Short mmCIF file of C-alpha atoms in Angstrom, two decimals:
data_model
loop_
_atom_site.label_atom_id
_atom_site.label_comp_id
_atom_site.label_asym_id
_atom_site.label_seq_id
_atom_site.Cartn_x
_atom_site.Cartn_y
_atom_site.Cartn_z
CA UNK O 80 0.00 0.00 0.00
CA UNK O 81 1.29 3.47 -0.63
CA UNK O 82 2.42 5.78 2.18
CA UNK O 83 -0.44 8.31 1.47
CA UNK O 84 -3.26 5.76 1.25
CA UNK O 85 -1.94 4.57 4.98
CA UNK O 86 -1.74 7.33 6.07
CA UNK O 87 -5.29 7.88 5.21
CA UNK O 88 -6.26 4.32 6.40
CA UNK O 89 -4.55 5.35 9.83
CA UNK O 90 -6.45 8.74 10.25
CA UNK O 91 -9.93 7.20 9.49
CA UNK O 92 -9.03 4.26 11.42
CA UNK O 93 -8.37 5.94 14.12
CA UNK O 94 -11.71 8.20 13.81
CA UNK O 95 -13.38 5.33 14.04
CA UNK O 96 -11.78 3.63 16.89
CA UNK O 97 -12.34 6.56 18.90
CA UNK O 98 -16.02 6.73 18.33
CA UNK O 99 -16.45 10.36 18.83
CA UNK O 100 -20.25 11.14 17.73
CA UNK O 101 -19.68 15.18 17.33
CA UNK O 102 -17.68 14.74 14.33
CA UNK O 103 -18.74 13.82 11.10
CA UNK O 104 -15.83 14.86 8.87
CA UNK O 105 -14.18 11.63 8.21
CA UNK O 106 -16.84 8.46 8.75
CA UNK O 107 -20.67 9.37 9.18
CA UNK O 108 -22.69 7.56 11.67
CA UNK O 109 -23.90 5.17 9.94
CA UNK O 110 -20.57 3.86 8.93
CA UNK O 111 -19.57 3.94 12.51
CA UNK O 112 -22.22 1.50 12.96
CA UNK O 113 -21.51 -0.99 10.38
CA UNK O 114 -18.14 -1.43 11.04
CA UNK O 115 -17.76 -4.88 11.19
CA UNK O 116 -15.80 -6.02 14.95
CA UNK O 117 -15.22 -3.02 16.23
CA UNK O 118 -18.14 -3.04 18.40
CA UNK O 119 -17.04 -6.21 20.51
CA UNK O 120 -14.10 -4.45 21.58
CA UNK O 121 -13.23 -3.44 24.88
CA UNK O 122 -12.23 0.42 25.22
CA UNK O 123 -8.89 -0.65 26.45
CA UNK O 124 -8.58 -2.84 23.11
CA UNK O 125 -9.78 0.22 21.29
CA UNK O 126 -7.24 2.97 23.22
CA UNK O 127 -4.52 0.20 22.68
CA UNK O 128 -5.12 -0.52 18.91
CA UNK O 129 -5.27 3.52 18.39
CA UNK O 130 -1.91 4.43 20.16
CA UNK O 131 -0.43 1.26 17.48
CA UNK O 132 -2.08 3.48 14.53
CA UNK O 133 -0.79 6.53 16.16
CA UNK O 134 3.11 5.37 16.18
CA UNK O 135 2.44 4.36 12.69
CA UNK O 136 1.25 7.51 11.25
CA UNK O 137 4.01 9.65 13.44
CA UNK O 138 7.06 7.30 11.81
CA UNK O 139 5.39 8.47 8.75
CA UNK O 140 5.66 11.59 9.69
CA UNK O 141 9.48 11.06 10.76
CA UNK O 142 8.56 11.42 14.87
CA UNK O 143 9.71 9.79 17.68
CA UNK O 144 6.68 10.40 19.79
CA UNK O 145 3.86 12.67 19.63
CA UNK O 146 4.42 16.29 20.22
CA UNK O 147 3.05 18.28 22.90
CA UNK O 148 4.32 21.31 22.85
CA UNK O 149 4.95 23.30 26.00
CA UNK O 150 2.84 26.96 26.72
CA UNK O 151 6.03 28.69 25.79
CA UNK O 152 6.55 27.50 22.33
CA UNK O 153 5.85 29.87 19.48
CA UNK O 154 5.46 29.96 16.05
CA UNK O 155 7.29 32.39 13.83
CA UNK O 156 5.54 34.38 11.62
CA UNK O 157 8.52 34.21 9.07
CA UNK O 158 8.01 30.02 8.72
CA UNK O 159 3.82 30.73 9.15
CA UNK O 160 4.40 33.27 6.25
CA UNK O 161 6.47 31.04 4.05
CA UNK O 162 3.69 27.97 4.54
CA UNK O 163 1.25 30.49 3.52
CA UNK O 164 2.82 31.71 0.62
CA UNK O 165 4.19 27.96 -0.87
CA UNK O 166 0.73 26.48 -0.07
CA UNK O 167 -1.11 29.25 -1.87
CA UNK O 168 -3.28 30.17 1.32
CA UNK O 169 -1.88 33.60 0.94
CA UNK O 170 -2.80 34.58 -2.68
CA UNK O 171 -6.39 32.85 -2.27
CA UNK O 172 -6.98 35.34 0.94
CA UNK O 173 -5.24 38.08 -0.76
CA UNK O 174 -2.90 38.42 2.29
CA UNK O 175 0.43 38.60 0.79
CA UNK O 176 2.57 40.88 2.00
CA UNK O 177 4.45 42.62 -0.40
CA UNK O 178 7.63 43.26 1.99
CA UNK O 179 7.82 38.90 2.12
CA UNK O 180 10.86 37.49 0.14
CA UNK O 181 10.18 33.98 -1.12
CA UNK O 182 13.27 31.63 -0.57
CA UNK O 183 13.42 30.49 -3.98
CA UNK O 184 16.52 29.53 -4.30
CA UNK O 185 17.05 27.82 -0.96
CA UNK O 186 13.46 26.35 -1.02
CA UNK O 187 13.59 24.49 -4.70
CA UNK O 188 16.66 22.46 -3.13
CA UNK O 189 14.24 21.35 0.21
CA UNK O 190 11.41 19.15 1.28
CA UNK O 191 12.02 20.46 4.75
CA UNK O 192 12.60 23.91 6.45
CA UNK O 193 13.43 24.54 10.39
CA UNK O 194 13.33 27.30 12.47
CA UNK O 195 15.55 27.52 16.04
CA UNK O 196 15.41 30.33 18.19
CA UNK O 197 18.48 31.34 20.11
CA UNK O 198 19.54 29.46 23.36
CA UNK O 199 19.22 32.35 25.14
CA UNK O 200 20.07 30.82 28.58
CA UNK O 201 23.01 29.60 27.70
CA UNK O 202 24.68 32.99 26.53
CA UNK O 203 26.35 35.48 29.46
CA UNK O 204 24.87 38.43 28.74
CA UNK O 205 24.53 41.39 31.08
CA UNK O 206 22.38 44.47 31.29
CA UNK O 207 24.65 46.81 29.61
CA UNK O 208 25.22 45.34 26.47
CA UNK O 209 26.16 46.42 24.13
CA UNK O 210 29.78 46.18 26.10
CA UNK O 211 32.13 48.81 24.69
CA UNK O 212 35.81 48.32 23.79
CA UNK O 213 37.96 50.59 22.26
CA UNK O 214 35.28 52.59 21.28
CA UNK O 215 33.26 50.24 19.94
CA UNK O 216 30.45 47.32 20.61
CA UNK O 217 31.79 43.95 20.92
CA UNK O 218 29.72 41.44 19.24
CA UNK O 219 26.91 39.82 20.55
CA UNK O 220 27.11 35.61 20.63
CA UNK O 221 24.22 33.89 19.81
CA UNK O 222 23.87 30.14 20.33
CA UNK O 223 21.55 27.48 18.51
CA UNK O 224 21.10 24.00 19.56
CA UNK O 225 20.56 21.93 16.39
CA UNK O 226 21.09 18.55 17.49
CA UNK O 227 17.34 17.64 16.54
CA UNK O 228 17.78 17.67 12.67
CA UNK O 229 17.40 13.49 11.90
CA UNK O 230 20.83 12.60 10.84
CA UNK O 231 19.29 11.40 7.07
CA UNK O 232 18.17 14.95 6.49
CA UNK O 233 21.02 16.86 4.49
CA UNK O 234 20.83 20.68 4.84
CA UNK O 235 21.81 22.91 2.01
CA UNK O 236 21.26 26.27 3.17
CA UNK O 237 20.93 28.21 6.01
CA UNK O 238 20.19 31.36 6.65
CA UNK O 239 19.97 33.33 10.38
CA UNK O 240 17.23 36.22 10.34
CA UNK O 241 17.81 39.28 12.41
CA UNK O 242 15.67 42.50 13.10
CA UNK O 243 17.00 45.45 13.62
CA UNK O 244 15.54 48.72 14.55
CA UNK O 245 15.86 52.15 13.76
CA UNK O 246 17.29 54.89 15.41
CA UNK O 247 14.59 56.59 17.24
CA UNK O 248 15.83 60.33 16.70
CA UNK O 249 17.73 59.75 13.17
CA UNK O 250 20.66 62.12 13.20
CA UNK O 251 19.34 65.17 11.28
CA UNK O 252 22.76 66.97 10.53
CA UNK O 253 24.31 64.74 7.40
CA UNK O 254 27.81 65.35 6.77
CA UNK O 255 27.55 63.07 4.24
CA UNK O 256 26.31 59.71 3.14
CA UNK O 257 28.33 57.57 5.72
CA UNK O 258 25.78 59.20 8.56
CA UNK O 259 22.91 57.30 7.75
CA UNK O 260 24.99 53.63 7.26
CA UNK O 261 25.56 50.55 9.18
CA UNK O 262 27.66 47.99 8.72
CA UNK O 263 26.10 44.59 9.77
CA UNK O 264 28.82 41.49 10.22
CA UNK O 265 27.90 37.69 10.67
CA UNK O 266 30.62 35.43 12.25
CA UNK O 267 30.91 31.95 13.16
CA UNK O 268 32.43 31.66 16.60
CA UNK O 269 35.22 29.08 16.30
CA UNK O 270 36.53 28.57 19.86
CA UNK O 271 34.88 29.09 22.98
CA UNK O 272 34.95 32.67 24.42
CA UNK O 273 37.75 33.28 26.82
CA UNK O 274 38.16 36.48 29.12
CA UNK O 275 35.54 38.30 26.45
CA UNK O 276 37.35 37.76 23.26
CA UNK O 277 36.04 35.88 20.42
CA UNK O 278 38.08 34.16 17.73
CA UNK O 279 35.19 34.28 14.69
CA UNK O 280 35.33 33.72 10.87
CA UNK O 281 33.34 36.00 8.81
CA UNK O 282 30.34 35.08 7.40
CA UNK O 283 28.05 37.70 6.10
CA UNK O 284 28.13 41.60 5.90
CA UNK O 285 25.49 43.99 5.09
CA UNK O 286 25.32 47.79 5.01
CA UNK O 287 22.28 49.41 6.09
CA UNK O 288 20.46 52.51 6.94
CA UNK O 289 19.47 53.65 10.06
CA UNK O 290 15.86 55.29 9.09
CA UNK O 291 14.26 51.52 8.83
CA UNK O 292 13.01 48.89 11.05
CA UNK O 293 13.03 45.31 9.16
CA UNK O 294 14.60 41.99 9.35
CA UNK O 295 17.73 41.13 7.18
CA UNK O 296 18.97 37.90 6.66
CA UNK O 297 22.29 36.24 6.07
CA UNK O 298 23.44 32.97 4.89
CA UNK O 299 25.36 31.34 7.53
CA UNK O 300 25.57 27.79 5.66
CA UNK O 301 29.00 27.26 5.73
CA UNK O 302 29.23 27.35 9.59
CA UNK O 303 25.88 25.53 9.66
CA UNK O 304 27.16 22.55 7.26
CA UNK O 305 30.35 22.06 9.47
CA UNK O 306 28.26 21.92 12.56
CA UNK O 307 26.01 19.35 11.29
CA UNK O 308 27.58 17.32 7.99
CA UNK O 309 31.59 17.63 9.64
CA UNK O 310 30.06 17.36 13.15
CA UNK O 311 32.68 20.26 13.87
CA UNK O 312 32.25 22.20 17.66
CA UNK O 313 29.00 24.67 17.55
CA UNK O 314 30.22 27.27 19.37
CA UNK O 315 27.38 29.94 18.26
CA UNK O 316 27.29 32.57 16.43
CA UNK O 317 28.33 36.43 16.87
CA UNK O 318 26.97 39.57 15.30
CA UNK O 319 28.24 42.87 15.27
CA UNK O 320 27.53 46.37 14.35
CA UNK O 321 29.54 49.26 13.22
CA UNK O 322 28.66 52.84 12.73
CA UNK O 323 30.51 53.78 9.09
CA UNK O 324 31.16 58.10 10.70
CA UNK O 325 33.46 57.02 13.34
CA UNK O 326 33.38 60.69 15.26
CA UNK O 327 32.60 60.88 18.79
CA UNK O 328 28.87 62.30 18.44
CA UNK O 329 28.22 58.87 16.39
CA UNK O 330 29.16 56.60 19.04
CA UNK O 331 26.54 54.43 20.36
CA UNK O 332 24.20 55.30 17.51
CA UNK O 333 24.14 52.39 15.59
CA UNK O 334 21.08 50.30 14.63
CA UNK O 335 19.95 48.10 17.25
CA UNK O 336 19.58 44.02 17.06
CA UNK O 337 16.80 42.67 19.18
CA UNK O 338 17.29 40.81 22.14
CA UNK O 339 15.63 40.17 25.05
CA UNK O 340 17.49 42.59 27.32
CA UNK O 341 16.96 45.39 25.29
CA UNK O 342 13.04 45.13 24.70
CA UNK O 343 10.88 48.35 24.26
CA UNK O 344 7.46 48.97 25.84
CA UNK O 345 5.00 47.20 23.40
CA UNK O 346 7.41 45.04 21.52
CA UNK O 347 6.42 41.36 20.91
CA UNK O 348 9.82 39.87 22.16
CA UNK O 349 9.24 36.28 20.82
CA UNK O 350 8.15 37.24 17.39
CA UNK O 351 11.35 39.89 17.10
CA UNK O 352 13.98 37.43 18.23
CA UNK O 353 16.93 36.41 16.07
CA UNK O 354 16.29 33.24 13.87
CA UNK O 355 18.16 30.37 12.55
CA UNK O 356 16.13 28.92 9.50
CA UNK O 357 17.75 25.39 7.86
CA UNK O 358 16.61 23.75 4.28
CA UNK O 359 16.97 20.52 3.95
CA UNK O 360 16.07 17.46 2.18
CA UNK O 361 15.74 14.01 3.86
CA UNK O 362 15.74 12.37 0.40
CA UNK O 363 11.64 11.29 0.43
CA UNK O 364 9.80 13.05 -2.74
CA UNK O 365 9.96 16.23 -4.07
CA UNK O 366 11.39 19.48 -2.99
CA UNK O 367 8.75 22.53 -1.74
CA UNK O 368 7.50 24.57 -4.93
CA UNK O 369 4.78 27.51 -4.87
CA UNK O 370 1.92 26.33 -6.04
CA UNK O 371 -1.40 27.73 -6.29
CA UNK O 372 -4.40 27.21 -3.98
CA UNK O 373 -6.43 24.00 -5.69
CA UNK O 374 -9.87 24.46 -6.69
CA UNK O 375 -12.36 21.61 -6.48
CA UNK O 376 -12.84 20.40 -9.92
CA UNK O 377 -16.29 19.73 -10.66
CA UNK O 378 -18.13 16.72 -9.61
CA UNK O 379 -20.12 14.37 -11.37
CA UNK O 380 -23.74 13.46 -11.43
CA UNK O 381 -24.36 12.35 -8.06
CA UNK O 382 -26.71 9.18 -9.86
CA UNK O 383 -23.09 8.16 -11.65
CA UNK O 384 -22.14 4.73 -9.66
CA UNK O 385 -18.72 4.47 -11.77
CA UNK O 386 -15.27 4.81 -10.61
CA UNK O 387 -14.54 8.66 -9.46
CA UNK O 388 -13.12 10.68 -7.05
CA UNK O 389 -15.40 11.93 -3.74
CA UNK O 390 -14.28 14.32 -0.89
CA UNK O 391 -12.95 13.06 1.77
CA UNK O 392 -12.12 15.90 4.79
CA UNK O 393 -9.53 14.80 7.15
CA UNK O 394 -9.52 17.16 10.41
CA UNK O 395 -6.70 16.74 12.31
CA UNK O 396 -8.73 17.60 15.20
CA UNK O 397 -10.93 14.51 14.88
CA UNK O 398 -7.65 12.04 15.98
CA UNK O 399 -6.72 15.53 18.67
CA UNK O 400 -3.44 16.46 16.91
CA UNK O 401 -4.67 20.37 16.43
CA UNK O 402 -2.15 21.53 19.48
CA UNK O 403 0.76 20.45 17.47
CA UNK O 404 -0.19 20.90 13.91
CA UNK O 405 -0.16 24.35 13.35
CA UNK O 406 -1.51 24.43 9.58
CA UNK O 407 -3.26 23.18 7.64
CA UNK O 408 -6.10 22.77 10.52
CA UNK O 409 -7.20 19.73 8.09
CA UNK O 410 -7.15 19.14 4.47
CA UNK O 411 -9.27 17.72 1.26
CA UNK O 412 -7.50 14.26 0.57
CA UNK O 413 -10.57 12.93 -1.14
CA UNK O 414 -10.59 9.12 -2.05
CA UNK O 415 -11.72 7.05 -5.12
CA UNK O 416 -14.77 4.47 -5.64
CA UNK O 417 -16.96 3.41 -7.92
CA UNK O 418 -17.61 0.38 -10.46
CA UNK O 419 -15.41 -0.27 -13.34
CA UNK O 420 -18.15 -2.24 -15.62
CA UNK O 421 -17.67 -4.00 -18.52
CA UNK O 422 -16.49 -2.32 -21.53
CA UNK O 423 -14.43 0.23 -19.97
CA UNK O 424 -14.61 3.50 -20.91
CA UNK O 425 -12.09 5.87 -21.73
CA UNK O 426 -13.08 8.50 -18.67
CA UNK O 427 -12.14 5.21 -16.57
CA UNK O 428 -8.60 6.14 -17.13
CA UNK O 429 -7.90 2.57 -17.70
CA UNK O 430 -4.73 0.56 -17.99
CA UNK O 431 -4.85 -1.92 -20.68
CA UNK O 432 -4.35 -4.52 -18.26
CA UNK O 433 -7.56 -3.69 -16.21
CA UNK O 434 -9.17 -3.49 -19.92
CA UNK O 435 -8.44 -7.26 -20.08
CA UNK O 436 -9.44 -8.35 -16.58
CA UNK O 437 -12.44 -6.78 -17.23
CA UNK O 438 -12.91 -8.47 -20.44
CA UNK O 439 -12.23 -11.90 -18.78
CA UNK O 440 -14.39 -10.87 -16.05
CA UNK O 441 -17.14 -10.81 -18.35
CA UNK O 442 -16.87 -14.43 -19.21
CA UNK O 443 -15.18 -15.79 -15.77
CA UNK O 444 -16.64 -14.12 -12.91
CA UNK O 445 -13.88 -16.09 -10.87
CA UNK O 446 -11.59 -13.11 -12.05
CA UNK O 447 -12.44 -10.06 -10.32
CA UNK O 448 -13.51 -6.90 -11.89
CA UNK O 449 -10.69 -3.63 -11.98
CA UNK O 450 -10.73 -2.17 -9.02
CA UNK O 451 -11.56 2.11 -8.94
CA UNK O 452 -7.72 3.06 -7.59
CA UNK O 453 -5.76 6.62 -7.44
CA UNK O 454 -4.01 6.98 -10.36
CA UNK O 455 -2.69 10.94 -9.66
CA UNK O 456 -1.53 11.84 -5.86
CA UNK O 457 0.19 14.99 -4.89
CA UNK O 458 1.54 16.42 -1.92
CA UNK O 459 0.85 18.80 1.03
CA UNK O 460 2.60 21.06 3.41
CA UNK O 461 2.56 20.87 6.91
CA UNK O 462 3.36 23.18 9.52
CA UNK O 463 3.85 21.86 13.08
CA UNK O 464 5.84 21.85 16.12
CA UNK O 465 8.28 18.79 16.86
CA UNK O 466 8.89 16.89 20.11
CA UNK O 467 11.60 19.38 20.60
CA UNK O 468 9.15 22.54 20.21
CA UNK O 469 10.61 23.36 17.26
CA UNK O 470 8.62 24.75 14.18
CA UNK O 471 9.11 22.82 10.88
CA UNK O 472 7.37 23.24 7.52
CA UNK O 473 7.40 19.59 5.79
CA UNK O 474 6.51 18.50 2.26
CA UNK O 475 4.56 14.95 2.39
CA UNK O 476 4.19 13.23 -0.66
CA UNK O 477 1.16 11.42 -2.10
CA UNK O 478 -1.47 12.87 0.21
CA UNK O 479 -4.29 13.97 -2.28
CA UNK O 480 -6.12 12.12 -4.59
CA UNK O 481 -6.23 14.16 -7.73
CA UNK O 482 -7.27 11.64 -10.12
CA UNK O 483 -9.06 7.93 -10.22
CA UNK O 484 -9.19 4.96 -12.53
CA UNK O 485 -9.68 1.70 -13.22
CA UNK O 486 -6.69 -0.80 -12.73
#
């Protein structure tokens, strides 16, 4: 059986097992009812058989256990916005904002995309940062913890997301155009910190102006790819920031990276917090591509008893996995059935195998008839949170029934 048709055998096994009467997405009542067995068994039986289908479906999934993330946990809106966008959700509600830069590049090589916040209790940091020396701010070190990422997933890119703010009274006497620019640097940290001195390799630089609030990202793969592929020391990360006019009236006005020590009145702390996004591919199916939100084809005459495709709603709420699954809140995988008589018709989308069963069928009904099968499955993206509570946007394969024949 393919993986998407148990996964969907799982999911409405599982419905069923469970025997909730208040949903009606995946089995109506009636099928409840004629579900041969199921009624003899005892509810610990029932719970027992479910947690089985449960461990099945997370393996497919590539978990350990079930998720349940912790009251802390959050969801960034950079990996929320990037689901919306490659699903399509975002041009069918109109929502896309303009400012959003589709991965493209990094994305066509992945099937999978993490996010890490920093490990903010395990840097020294003190309530005066920025620390000064020599007349100017030593960098800030930033630590991620990425010993979740399943050894069979190979990263490709990564990228660490930072947003800076503006100076709030912008320096209104320009000498010239080094007043208004900042020089953002990126380095790996390549032994650990001794007496406050960091030995880093560059990574990334970017200039920018200090009249804008906005996140900027930089590709910290190399650093990334020895951490994880060379399983070289991760000894964090370090940013620092450098006013370009170096004259006394310019010190300490530099554009400011968010951090938790440093937070304004008003600002949302856990959404403004640095980011360390991976893409990676663990070698199952194909890579994430945009695509554009599907529209139900139409169906067929409702009297038609022949093999083709009906809706089939699977709410992720129904087997109680809506705390970790963070979009979609369910999806349309839809399922096939129907007769394949005798002749087969070309609609039937028949093989010429199932032509000739059906042909023999017709004289031998020892020989079954074709059986109504999906011919076309495609995939879907999922948002969740891992055991770990940490964000990942997945591409499953063979999820949807798009098409149905005879075979």
């Amino acid at each position: 059986m393919i993986p998407g048709n148990r996964m969907l055998m799982v999911i409405l096994l599982c419905q069923v097992l469970l025997g909730e009467s208040n949903h009606a997405s995946l089995i109506p009542e009636e099928g409840k009812k004629k579900a041969p067995g199921l009624q003899s068994r005892t509810a610990g039986q029932s719970h027992e058989l479910l947690r089985d289908f449960e461990a099945t479906l997370l393996h497919m999934f590539g978990l350990q256990r079930r998720p349940r993330p912790s009251r802390l946990a959050t969801v960034p809106r950079y990996l929320l916005d990037l689901y919306r966008l490659q699903s399509g959700e975002a041009e069918e509600a109109g929502a896309h904002d303009t400012t959003f830069e589709y991965p493209e590049r990094s994305a066509s090589r992945a099937n999978t995309v993490r996010g890490f916040h920093h490990e903010e209790h395990m840097e020294p940091v003190h309530p005066g940062e920025p620390q000064m020396k020599n007349g100017e701010a030593i960098p800030l070190r930033f630590l991620f913890n990425l010993s979740n990422i399943p050894e069979d997933e190979l990263l490709s890119s990564a990228e660490l997301r930072l947003f800076r703010q503006q100076i709030d009274e912008a320096i209104t006497e320009s000498e010239g155009d080094k007043d208004g620019l900042h020089r953002i640097n990126v380095y790996e940290v390549l032994k650990p910190p001794r007496a406050g001195q960091l030995i880093t390799r560059l990574l990334d630089t970017r200039l920018v102006r200090h009249n804008a609030s906005r996140w900027e990202s930089f590709d910290v793969s190399p650093a990334v790819l020895r951490w994880t592929q060379e399983r070289l020391p991760n000894h964090g990360l370090a940013v620092e920031v450098q006013h370009l006019n170096k004259t006394p009236r310019h010190q300490g006005r530099h554009v400011r990276i968010s951090r938790s020590l440093h937070q304004e009145p008003g600002e949302d702390w856990e959404q403004l917090r640095p980011l360390l996004v991976t893409f990676g591919h663990d070698g199952k199916g194909h890579p994430l591509t945009r695509r554009a939100k599907r529209s139900p084809k139409q169906r067929g005459r409702k009297r038609n008893r022949n093999c083709r495709r009906h809706a089939l709603y699977v709410d992720f709420s129904d087997v109680g996995w809506n705390d970790w699954i963070v979009a979609p809140p369910g999806y349309q995988a839809y399922y096939c059935h129907g007769e394949c008589p005798f002749p087969l018709a070309d609609h039937l989308n028949s093989t010429n195998h199932a032509i000739v069963q059906t042909l023999v069928n017709s004289v031998n009904t020892n020989i079954p008839k074709a059986c109504c099968v999906p011919t076309e499955l495609s995939a879907i993206s999922m948002l969740y949170l891992d055991e770990h509570d940490k964000v990942v946007l997945k591409n499953y394969q063979e999820m949807v029934v798009e098409g149905c024949g005879c075979r």
